[in-house]
């Protein structure tokens, strides 16, 4: 009798266990990836990174992710303060988010340092010189769980020289300021020089290392010393554009080609580079793969799908530049200075 | 430059596979699809005839990707045929327009009968005015100079992105021949691949005619 009761009890227990297990499988419990809301920690160094973050969020929405339902964003903005950046990244690591999103290269570099060996995948929305800056070991084997969009901003410097030639057929030499210690700055000069040499154009590359040196170099320029100026991706030079560089290129009536649309909005003649919003949207596809379980280190960094040639029409007219039919086809958009 | 070969991992066996096949037929790349339950190896072994048949189907996303590019290249070739000066403003406008209209085109050029670039536009790379590039020995260019559209095998760029080049003959009837050459970035196909939902457990492959992997949602395969 006791044996019978024990057997009946065991049968009931096993049946209940199997039933529970079946219900659990049917409802997806135990499969965290299938049911859990994903948490994405997004870090911005400053407000200027917002366009790519907007593109990223819109991109994920288009892929079916719903904020506060299938996905939670934890946004952190360092407001251009480096010490803050480290603390914010650490905070997200401590929260054990499912995915870290770096809005730019500085954020990505910080994440790599702060993560140590901890395995949280990272998607970078906008970065350049990924091997030269040490973000990855190589494109094929990054060495940690990271993927993203390489904007190729420095590499595009050669193309910018070609576009300048089409726009300014009489141009003989181009001024470039650069920072020796910043990899995209160095690469930009090398790429520009490569194309200029094949076109009999001189590159007057001048190394600077501070805002004062940028100011000194620009203020010492004499009329006719150079025919045009090109910027290479260098944050301290970008930051000096409005107050230091533009007043001097205006004084000398120098056409200024840049690498970023916001610089053309501020008053440079033109820009040729990836669009921030589009790159964020492009990166959303990579994030989707990572959230679905693909190892980020197995997804190569992508190059931008779109590169935009922007021309500031007011500056063009002020410089008296005539746009040929070929240039008109090359230009994607004509804009006015953002006042 | 290297080509990734397709692995057949155990984890995809017995799942639904959509295989997209490319064949060079009638001087044009045609693409097709087949839904099949089983492993990739079994599929290739048992369904080769069907795979060949579906190559005639151009109504899928992959066909829609390629056909407009080839048509536009044909239009450019016919206009160039009537303007013998490949370095003219008209030629430059056409090449720039080709690149501007189609983000998937990385590079477009006019190549002369000796296999040298006469006019070239790249999206990412600058082109020096004095730069001369030769395609001597390039089968794609040589086939096109013989009058046939030709498409290269898939190659991977230094940024690990899959590309094909193709060349379209310029049939002028006067003087030595030329070709329109373009490089297509197949990264854009990745989006097309992702948009194809094959139930929850389905996988999509894009392979070239020798069954080498071109694109897959999981690049680690």
PDB file of C-alpha atoms in Angstrom, chain A residues 156-176 192 195-196 199 201-203 226-232 254-259 269-272 309 311 321-322 324 327 330, chain B residues 126-127 129:
ATOM      1  CA  UNK A 156      37.516  60.910 -47.677  1.00  0.00           C
ATOM      2  CA  UNK A 157      40.053  63.754 -47.663  1.00  0.00           C
ATOM      3  CA  UNK A 158      41.371  62.616 -51.065  1.00  0.00           C
ATOM      4  CA  UNK A 159      37.880  62.768 -52.521  1.00  0.00           C
ATOM      5  CA  UNK A 160      37.452  66.274 -51.077  1.00  0.00           C
ATOM      6  CA  UNK A 161      40.575  67.399 -52.945  1.00  0.00           C
ATOM      7  CA  UNK A 162      39.092  66.020 -56.173  1.00  0.00           C
ATOM      8  CA  UNK A 163      35.808  67.846 -55.560  1.00  0.00           C
ATOM      9  CA  UNK A 164      37.723  71.065 -54.828  1.00  0.00           C
ATOM     10  CA  UNK A 165      39.471  70.715 -58.182  1.00  0.00           C
ATOM     11  CA  UNK A 166      36.151  70.432 -59.991  1.00  0.00           C
ATOM     12  CA  UNK A 167      34.815  73.423 -58.084  1.00  0.00           C
ATOM     13  CA  UNK A 168      37.967  75.572 -58.282  1.00  0.00           C
ATOM     14  CA  UNK A 169      39.721  74.679 -61.567  1.00  0.00           C
ATOM     15  CA  UNK A 170      42.460  77.320 -61.070  1.00  0.00           C
ATOM     16  CA  UNK A 171      43.377  76.121 -57.570  1.00  0.00           C
ATOM     17  CA  UNK A 172      47.124  75.445 -57.194  1.00  0.00           C
ATOM     18  CA  UNK A 173      47.647  74.886 -53.465  1.00  0.00           C
ATOM     19  CA  UNK A 174      45.589  73.977 -50.426  1.00  0.00           C
ATOM     20  CA  UNK A 175      46.183  74.822 -46.760  1.00  0.00           C
ATOM     21  CA  UNK A 176      45.529  72.099 -44.189  1.00  0.00           C
ATOM     22  CA  UNK A 192      44.722  64.612 -49.409  1.00  0.00           C
ATOM     23  CA  UNK A 195      45.412  62.855 -54.673  1.00  0.00           C
ATOM     24  CA  UNK A 196      46.900  66.375 -54.792  1.00  0.00           C
ATOM     25  CA  UNK A 199      46.893  66.369 -59.848  1.00  0.00           C
ATOM     26  CA  UNK A 201      48.325  70.566 -56.627  1.00  0.00           C
ATOM     27  CA  UNK A 202      50.420  71.558 -53.619  1.00  0.00           C
ATOM     28  CA  UNK A 203      49.404  70.727 -50.051  1.00  0.00           C
ATOM     29  CA  UNK A 226      47.212  79.652 -50.567  1.00  0.00           C
ATOM     30  CA  UNK A 227      44.231  79.263 -52.923  1.00  0.00           C
ATOM     31  CA  UNK A 228      41.916  77.255 -50.665  1.00  0.00           C
ATOM     32  CA  UNK A 229      41.700  75.509 -47.315  1.00  0.00           C
ATOM     33  CA  UNK A 230      40.656  71.981 -46.366  1.00  0.00           C
ATOM     34  CA  UNK A 231      39.858  70.715 -42.874  1.00  0.00           C
ATOM     35  CA  UNK A 232      40.700  67.177 -41.782  1.00  0.00           C
ATOM     36  CA  UNK A 254      39.531  81.536 -49.109  1.00  0.00           C
ATOM     37  CA  UNK A 255      37.178  78.760 -50.190  1.00  0.00           C
ATOM     38  CA  UNK A 256      36.983  76.299 -47.278  1.00  0.00           C
ATOM     39  CA  UNK A 257      36.083  72.638 -47.828  1.00  0.00           C
ATOM     40  CA  UNK A 258      35.245  70.672 -44.673  1.00  0.00           C
ATOM     41  CA  UNK A 259      34.412  67.131 -43.600  1.00  0.00           C
ATOM     42  CA  UNK A 269      31.946  76.855 -48.358  1.00  0.00           C
ATOM     43  CA  UNK A 270      31.202  73.121 -48.501  1.00  0.00           C
ATOM     44  CA  UNK A 271      31.397  69.752 -46.815  1.00  0.00           C
ATOM     45  CA  UNK A 272      31.646  66.164 -47.980  1.00  0.00           C
ATOM     46  CA  UNK A 309      28.120  66.839 -50.578  1.00  0.00           C
ATOM     47  CA  UNK A 311      27.394  73.523 -50.412  1.00  0.00           C
ATOM     48  CA  UNK A 321      32.264  80.933 -57.503  1.00  0.00           C
ATOM     49  CA  UNK A 322      30.543  79.740 -60.668  1.00  0.00           C
ATOM     50  CA  UNK A 324      29.678  74.026 -63.471  1.00  0.00           C
ATOM     51  CA  UNK A 327      29.560  70.227 -59.878  1.00  0.00           C
ATOM     52  CA  UNK A 330      27.860  66.293 -57.588  1.00  0.00           C
TER      53      UNK A 330
ATOM     54  CA  UNK B 126      39.644  60.701 -54.814  1.00  0.00           C
ATOM     55  CA  UNK B 127      40.873  60.396 -58.357  1.00  0.00           C
ATOM     56  CA  UNK B 129      43.906  64.153 -62.675  1.00  0.00           C
TER      57      UNK B 129
END
